[in-house]
Every structure is written in structure tokens, then in C-alpha cells.
Tab-separated table of N, CA and C in Angstrom:
chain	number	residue	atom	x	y	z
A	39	UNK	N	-67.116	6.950	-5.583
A	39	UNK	CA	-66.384	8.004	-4.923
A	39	UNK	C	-66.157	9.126	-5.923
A	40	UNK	N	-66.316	10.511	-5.312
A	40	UNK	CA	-66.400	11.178	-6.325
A	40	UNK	C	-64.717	12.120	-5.984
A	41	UNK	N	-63.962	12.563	-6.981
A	41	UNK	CA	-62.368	13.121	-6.433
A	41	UNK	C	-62.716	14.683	-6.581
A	42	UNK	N	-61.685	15.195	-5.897
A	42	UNK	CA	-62.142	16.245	-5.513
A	42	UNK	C	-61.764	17.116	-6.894
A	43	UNK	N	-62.772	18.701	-6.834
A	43	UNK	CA	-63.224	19.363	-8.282
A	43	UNK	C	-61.798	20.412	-8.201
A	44	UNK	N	-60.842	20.742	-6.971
A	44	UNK	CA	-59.542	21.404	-7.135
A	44	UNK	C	-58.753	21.340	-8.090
A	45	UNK	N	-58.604	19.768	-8.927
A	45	UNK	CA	-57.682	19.402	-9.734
A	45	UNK	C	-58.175	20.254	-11.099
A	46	UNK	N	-57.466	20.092	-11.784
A	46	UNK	CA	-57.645	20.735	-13.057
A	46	UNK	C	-58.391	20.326	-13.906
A	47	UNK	N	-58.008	18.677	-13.720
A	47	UNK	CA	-58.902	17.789	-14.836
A	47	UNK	C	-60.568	17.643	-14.827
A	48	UNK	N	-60.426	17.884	-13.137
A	48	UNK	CA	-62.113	17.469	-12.563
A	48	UNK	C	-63.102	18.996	-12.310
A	49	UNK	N	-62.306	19.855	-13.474
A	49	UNK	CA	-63.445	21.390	-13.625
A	49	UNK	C	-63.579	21.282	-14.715
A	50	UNK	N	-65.176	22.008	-14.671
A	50	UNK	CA	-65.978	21.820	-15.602
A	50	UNK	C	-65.058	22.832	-16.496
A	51	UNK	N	-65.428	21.941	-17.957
A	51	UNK	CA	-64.930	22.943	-19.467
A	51	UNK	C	-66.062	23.634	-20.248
A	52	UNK	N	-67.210	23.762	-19.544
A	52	UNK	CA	-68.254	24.146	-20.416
A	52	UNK	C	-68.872	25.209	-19.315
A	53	UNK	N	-69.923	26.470	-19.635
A	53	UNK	CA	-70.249	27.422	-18.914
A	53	UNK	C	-71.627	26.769	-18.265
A	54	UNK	N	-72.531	25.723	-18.481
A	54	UNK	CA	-73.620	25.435	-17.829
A	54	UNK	C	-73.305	24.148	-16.730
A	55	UNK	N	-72.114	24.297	-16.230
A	55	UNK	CA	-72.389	23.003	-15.152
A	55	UNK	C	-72.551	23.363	-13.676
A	56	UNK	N	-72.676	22.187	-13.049
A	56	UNK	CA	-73.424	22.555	-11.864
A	56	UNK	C	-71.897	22.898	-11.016
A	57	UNK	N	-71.943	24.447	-9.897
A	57	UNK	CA	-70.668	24.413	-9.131
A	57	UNK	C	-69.965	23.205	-8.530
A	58	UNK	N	-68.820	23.100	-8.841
A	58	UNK	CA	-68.583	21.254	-8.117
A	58	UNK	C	-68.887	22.068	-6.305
A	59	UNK	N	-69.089	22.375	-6.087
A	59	UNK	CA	-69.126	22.754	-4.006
A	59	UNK	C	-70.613	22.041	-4.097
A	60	UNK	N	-71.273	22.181	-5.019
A	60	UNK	CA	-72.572	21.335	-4.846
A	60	UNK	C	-72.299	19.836	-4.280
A	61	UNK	N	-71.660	19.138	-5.335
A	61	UNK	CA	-71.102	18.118	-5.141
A	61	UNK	C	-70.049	17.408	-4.015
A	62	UNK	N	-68.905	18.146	-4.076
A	62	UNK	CA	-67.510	18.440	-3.544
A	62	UNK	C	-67.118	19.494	-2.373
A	63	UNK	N	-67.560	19.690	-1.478
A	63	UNK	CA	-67.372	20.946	-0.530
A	63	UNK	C	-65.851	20.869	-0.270
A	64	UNK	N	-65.412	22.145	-0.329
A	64	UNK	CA	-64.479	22.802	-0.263
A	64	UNK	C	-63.485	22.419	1.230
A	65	UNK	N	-62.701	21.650	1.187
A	65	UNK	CA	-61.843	21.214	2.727
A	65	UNK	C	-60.639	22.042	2.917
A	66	UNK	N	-60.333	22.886	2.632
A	66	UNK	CA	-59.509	23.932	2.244
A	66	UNK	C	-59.719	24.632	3.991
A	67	UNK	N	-58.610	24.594	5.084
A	67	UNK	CA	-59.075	24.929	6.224
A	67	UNK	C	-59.650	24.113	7.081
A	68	UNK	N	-59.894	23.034	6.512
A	68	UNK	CA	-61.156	22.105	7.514
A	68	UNK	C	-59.496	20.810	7.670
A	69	UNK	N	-59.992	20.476	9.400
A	69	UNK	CA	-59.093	19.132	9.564
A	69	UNK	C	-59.587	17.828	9.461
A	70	UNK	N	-58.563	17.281	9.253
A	70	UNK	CA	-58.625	15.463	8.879
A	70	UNK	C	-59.936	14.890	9.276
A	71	UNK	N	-61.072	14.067	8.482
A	71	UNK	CA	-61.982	13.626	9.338
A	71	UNK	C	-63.349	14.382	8.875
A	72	UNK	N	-64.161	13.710	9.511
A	72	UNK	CA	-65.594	14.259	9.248
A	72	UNK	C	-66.083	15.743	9.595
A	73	UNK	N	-66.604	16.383	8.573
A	73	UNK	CA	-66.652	18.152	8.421
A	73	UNK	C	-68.213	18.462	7.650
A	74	UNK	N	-68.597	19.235	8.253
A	74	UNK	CA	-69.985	20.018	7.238
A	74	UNK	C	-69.792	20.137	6.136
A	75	UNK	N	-70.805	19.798	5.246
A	75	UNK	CA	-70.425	20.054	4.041
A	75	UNK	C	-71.156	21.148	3.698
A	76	UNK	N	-70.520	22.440	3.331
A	76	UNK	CA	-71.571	23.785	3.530
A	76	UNK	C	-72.603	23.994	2.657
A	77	UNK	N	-73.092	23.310	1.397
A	77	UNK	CA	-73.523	23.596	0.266
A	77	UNK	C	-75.327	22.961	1.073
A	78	UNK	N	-74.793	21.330	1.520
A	78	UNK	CA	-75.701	21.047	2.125
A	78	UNK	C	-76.370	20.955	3.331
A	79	UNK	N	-76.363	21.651	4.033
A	79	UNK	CA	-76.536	22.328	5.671
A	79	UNK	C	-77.813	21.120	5.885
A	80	UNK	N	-78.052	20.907	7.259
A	80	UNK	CA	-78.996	20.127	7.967
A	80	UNK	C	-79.627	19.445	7.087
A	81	UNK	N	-78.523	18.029	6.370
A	81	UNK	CA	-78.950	17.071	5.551
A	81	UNK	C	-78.033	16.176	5.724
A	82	UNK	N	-78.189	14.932	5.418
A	82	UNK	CA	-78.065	13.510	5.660
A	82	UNK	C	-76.264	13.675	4.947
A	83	UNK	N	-75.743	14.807	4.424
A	83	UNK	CA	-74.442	14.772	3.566
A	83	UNK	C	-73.524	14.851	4.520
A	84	UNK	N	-72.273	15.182	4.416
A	84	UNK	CA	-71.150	15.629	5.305
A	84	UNK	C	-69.769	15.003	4.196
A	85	UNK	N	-68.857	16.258	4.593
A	85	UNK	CA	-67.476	16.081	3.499
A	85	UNK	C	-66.691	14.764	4.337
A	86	UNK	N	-65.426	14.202	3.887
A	86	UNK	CA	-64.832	13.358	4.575
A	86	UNK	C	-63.782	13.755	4.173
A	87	UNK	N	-62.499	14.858	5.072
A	87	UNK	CA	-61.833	15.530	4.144
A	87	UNK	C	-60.256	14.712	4.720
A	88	UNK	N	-59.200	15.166	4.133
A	88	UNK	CA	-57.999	14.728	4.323
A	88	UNK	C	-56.948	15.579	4.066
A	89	UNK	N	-56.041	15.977	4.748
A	89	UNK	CA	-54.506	16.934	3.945
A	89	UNK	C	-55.469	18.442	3.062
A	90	UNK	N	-56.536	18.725	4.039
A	90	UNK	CA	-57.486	19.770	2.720
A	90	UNK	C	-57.741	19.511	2.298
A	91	UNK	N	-58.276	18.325	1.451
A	91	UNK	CA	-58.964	17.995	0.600
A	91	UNK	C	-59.872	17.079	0.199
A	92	UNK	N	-60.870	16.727	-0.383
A	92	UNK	CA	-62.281	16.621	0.001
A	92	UNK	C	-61.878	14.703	-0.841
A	93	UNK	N	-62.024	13.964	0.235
A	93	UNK	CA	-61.989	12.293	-0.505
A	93	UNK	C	-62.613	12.110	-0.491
A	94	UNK	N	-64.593	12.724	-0.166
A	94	UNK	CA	-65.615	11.849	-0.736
A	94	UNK	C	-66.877	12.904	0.259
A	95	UNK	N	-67.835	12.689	-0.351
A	95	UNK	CA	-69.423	12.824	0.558
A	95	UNK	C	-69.341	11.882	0.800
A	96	UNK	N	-70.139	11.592	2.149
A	96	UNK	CA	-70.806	10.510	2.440
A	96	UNK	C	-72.628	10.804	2.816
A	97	UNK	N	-72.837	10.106	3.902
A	97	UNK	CA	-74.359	9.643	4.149
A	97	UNK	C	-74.671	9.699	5.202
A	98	UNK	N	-75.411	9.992	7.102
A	98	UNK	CA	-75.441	9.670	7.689
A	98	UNK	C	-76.546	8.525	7.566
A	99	UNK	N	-76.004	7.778	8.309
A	99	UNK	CA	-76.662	6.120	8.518
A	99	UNK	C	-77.590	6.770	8.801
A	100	UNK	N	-79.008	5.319	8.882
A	100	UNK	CA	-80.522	5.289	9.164
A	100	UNK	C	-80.075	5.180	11.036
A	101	UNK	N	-80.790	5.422	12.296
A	101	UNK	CA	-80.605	5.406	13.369
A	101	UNK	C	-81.088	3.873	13.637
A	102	UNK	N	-81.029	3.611	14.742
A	102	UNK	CA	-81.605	1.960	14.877
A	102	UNK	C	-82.654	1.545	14.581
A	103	UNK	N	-83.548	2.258	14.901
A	103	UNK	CA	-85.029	2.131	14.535
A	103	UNK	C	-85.746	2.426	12.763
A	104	UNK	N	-84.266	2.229	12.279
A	104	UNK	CA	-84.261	2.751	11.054
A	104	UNK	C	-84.877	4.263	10.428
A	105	UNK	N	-84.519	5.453	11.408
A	105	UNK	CA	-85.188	6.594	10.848
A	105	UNK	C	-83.848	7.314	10.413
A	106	UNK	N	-84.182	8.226	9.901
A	106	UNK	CA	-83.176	9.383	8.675
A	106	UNK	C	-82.495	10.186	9.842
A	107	UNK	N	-81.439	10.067	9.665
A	107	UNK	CA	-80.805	11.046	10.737
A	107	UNK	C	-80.008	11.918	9.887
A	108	UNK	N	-79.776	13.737	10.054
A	108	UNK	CA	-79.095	14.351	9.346
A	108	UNK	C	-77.934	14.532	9.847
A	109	UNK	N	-77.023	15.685	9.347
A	109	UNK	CA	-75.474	15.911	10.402
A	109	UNK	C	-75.959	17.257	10.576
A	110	UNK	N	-75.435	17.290	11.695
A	110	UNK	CA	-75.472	18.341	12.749
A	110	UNK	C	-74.515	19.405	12.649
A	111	UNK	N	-74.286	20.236	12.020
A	111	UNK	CA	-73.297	21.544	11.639
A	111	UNK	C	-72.299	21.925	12.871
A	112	UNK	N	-73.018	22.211	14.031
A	112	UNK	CA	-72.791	22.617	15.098
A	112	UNK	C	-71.612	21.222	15.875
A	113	UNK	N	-72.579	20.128	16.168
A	113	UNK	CA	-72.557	19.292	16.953
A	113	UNK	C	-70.839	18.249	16.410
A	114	UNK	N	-71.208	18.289	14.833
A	114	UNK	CA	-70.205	17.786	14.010
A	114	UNK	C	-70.198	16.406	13.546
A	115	UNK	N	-71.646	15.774	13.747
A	115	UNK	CA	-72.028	14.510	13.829
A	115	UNK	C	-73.645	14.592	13.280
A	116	UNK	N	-73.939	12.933	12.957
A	116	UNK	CA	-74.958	12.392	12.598
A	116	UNK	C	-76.106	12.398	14.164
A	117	UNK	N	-77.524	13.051	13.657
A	117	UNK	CA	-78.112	13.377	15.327
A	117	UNK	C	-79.724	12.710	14.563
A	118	UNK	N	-80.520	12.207	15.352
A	118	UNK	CA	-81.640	12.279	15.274
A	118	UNK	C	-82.575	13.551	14.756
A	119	UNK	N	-83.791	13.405	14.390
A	119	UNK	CA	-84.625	14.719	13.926
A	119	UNK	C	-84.570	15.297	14.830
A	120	UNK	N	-85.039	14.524	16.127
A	120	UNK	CA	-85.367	14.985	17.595
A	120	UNK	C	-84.569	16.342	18.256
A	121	UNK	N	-82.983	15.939	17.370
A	121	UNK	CA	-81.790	16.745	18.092
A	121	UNK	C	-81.644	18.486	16.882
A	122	UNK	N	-82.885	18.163	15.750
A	122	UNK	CA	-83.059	19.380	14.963
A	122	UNK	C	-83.337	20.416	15.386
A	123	UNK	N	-82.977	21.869	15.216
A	123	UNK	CA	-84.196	22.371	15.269
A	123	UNK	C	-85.308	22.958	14.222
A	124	UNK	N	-86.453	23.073	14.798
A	124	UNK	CA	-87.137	23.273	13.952
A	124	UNK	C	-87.250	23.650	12.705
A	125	UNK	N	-86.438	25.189	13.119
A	125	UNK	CA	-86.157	25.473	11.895
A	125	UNK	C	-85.453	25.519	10.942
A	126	UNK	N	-84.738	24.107	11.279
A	126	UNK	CA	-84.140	23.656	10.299
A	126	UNK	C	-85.021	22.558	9.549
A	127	UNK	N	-85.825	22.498	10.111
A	127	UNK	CA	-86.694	20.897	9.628
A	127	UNK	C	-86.739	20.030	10.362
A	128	UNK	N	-86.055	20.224	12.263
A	128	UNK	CA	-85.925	18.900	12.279
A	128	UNK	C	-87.408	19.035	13.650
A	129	UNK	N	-87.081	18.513	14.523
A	129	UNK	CA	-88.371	17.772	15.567
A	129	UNK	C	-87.699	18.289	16.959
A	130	UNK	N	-86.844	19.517	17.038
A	130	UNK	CA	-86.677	19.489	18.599
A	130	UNK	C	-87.276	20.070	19.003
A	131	UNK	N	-87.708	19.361	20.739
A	131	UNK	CA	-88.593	19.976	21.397
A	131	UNK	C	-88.030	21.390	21.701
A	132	UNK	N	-89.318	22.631	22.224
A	132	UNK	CA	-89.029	23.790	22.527
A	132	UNK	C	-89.524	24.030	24.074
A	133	UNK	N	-88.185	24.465	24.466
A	133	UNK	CA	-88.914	24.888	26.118
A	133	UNK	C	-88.194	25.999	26.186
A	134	UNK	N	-88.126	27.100	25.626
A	134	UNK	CA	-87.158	28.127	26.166
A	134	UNK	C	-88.351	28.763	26.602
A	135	UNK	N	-90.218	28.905	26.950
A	135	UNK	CA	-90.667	29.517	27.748
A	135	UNK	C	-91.985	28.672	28.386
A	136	UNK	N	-90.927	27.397	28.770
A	136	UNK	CA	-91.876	26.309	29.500
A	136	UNK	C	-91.072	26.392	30.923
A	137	UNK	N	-91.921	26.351	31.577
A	137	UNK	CA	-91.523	26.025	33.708
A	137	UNK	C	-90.700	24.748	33.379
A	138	UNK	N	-90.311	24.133	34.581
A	138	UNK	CA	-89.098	23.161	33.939
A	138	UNK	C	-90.020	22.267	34.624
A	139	UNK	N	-90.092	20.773	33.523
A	139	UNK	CA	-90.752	20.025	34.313
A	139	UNK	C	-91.166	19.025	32.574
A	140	UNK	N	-92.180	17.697	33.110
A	140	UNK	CA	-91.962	16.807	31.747
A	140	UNK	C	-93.620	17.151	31.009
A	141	UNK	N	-92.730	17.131	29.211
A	141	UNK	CA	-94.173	17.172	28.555
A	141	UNK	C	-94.084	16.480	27.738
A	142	UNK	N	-95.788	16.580	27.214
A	142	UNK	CA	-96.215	15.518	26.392
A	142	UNK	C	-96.070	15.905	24.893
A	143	UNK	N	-94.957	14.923	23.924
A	143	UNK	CA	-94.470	14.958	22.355
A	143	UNK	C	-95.721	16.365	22.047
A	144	UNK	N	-94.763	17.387	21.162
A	144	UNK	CA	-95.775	17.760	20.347
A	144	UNK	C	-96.163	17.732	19.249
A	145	UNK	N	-95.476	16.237	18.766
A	145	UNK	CA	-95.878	16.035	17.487
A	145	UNK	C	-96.793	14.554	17.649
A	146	UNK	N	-97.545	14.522	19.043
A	146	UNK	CA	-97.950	13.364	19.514
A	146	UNK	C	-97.984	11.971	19.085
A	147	UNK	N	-96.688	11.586	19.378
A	147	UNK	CA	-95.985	10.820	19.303
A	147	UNK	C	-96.200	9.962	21.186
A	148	UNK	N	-96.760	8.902	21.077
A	148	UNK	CA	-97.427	8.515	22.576
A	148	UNK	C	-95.900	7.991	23.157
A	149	UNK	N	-95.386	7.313	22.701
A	149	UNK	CA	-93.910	6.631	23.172
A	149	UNK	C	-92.740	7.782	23.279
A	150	UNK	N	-93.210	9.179	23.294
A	150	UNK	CA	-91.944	10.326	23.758
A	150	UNK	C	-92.810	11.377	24.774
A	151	UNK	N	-91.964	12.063	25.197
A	151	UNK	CA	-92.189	13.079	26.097
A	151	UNK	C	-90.626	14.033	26.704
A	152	UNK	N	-90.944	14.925	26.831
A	152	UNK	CA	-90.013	15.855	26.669
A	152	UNK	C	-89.637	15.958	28.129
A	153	UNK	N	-88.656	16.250	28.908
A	153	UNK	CA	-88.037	16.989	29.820
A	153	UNK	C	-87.659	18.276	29.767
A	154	UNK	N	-88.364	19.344	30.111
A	154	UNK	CA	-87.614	20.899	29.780
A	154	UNK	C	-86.800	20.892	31.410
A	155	UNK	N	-85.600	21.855	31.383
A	155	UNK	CA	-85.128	22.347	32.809
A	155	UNK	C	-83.958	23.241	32.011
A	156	UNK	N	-84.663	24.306	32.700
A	156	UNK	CA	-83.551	25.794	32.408
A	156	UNK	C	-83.778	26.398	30.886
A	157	UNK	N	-84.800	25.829	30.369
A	157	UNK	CA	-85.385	26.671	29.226
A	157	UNK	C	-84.438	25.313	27.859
């Protein structure tokens, strides 16, 4: 567990270290409970904050099928690639200029297929 870099003791005394927000994201504003950790956006991290202040990173778990799931900024939770978007890195399907109706993975993947309706 790493304590949070606010305290006095836990800042760096030397001019080459790494920002603790790398490490430590800032809970300052953020409530009790699981929060983005801003340093690391659409990655497996997330703060676990308390009273403002940051008691640990954690990890989002592997999904059942054992694949990498990141946290979701937006959503506020651990999501599948599937639930990415692209350009973040992750695998969600795109239908904002598909007719509504079911398609086939486009990362052909035979065991998925997409549902678009309403873009």
C-alpha cells in the first residue's frame, strides 16, 4: 500500500523524482470510494480515496474469461475492452452511421456480433 504523497514526510527531497500524482492521484474533492485516477486515464488503475485522501491504487480484476479489463472514467467502474472506445484503445463497436440492425465483430471475433439501434 502506498500512503498518500500530501504528508510532508512522503514528498520527494530531491529535484529528479517522479510527481507523486503519477503514483498517488490527488482525492482532494473526490468522495469516499472508488474514483479515476487522472494521471492514468483508460487503464487497469483507479484511486481508492477516503475523507480526501488517497488510501491506495488499486487494479481492475481480470473479467471471467480472464481478459484485462480497464476503469472506465465516465462510467466509474471496471468495463470490458468491448465497453472502450476506440480511441482510447479499447474494442467498442461503432454504429453511429450504421442502419440499426445486427453485425458481424469487426475485429472478427466468430463468438461476437454487434447490435447497433439509434446509432
Amino acid at each position: 500500500m502506498k500512503f498518500n504523497s500530501q504528508y510532508r514526510s512522503n514528498q520527494c527531497p530531491i529535484a529528479h523524482c517522479i510527481p507523486c500524482s503519477v503514483d498517488l492521484p490527488s482525492c482532494i474533492g473526490k468522495r469516499d470510494g472508488i474514483n479515476v485516477h487522472q494521471v492514468k486515464l483508460w487503464s487497469p488503475f483507479y484511486a481508492l480515496c477516503y475523507k480526501e485522501r488517497t488510501i491506495k491504487v488499486d487494479r481492475c480484476p481480470a473479467d471471467e474469461n480472464g481478459r484485462t479489463q480497464l476503469f472506465h472514467p465516465k462510467k466509474n467502474e471496471c468495463v470490458s475492452l468491448d465497453m472502450i472506445p476506440r480511441e482510447q484503445g479499447g474494442m467498442m463497436p461503432e454504429c453511429g452511421t450504421k442502419v440499426d440492425g445486427f453485425y458481424q465483430d469487426e475485429f472478427e471475433r466468430c463468438d461476437r456480433y454487434v447490435r447497433c439501434q439509434g446509432g
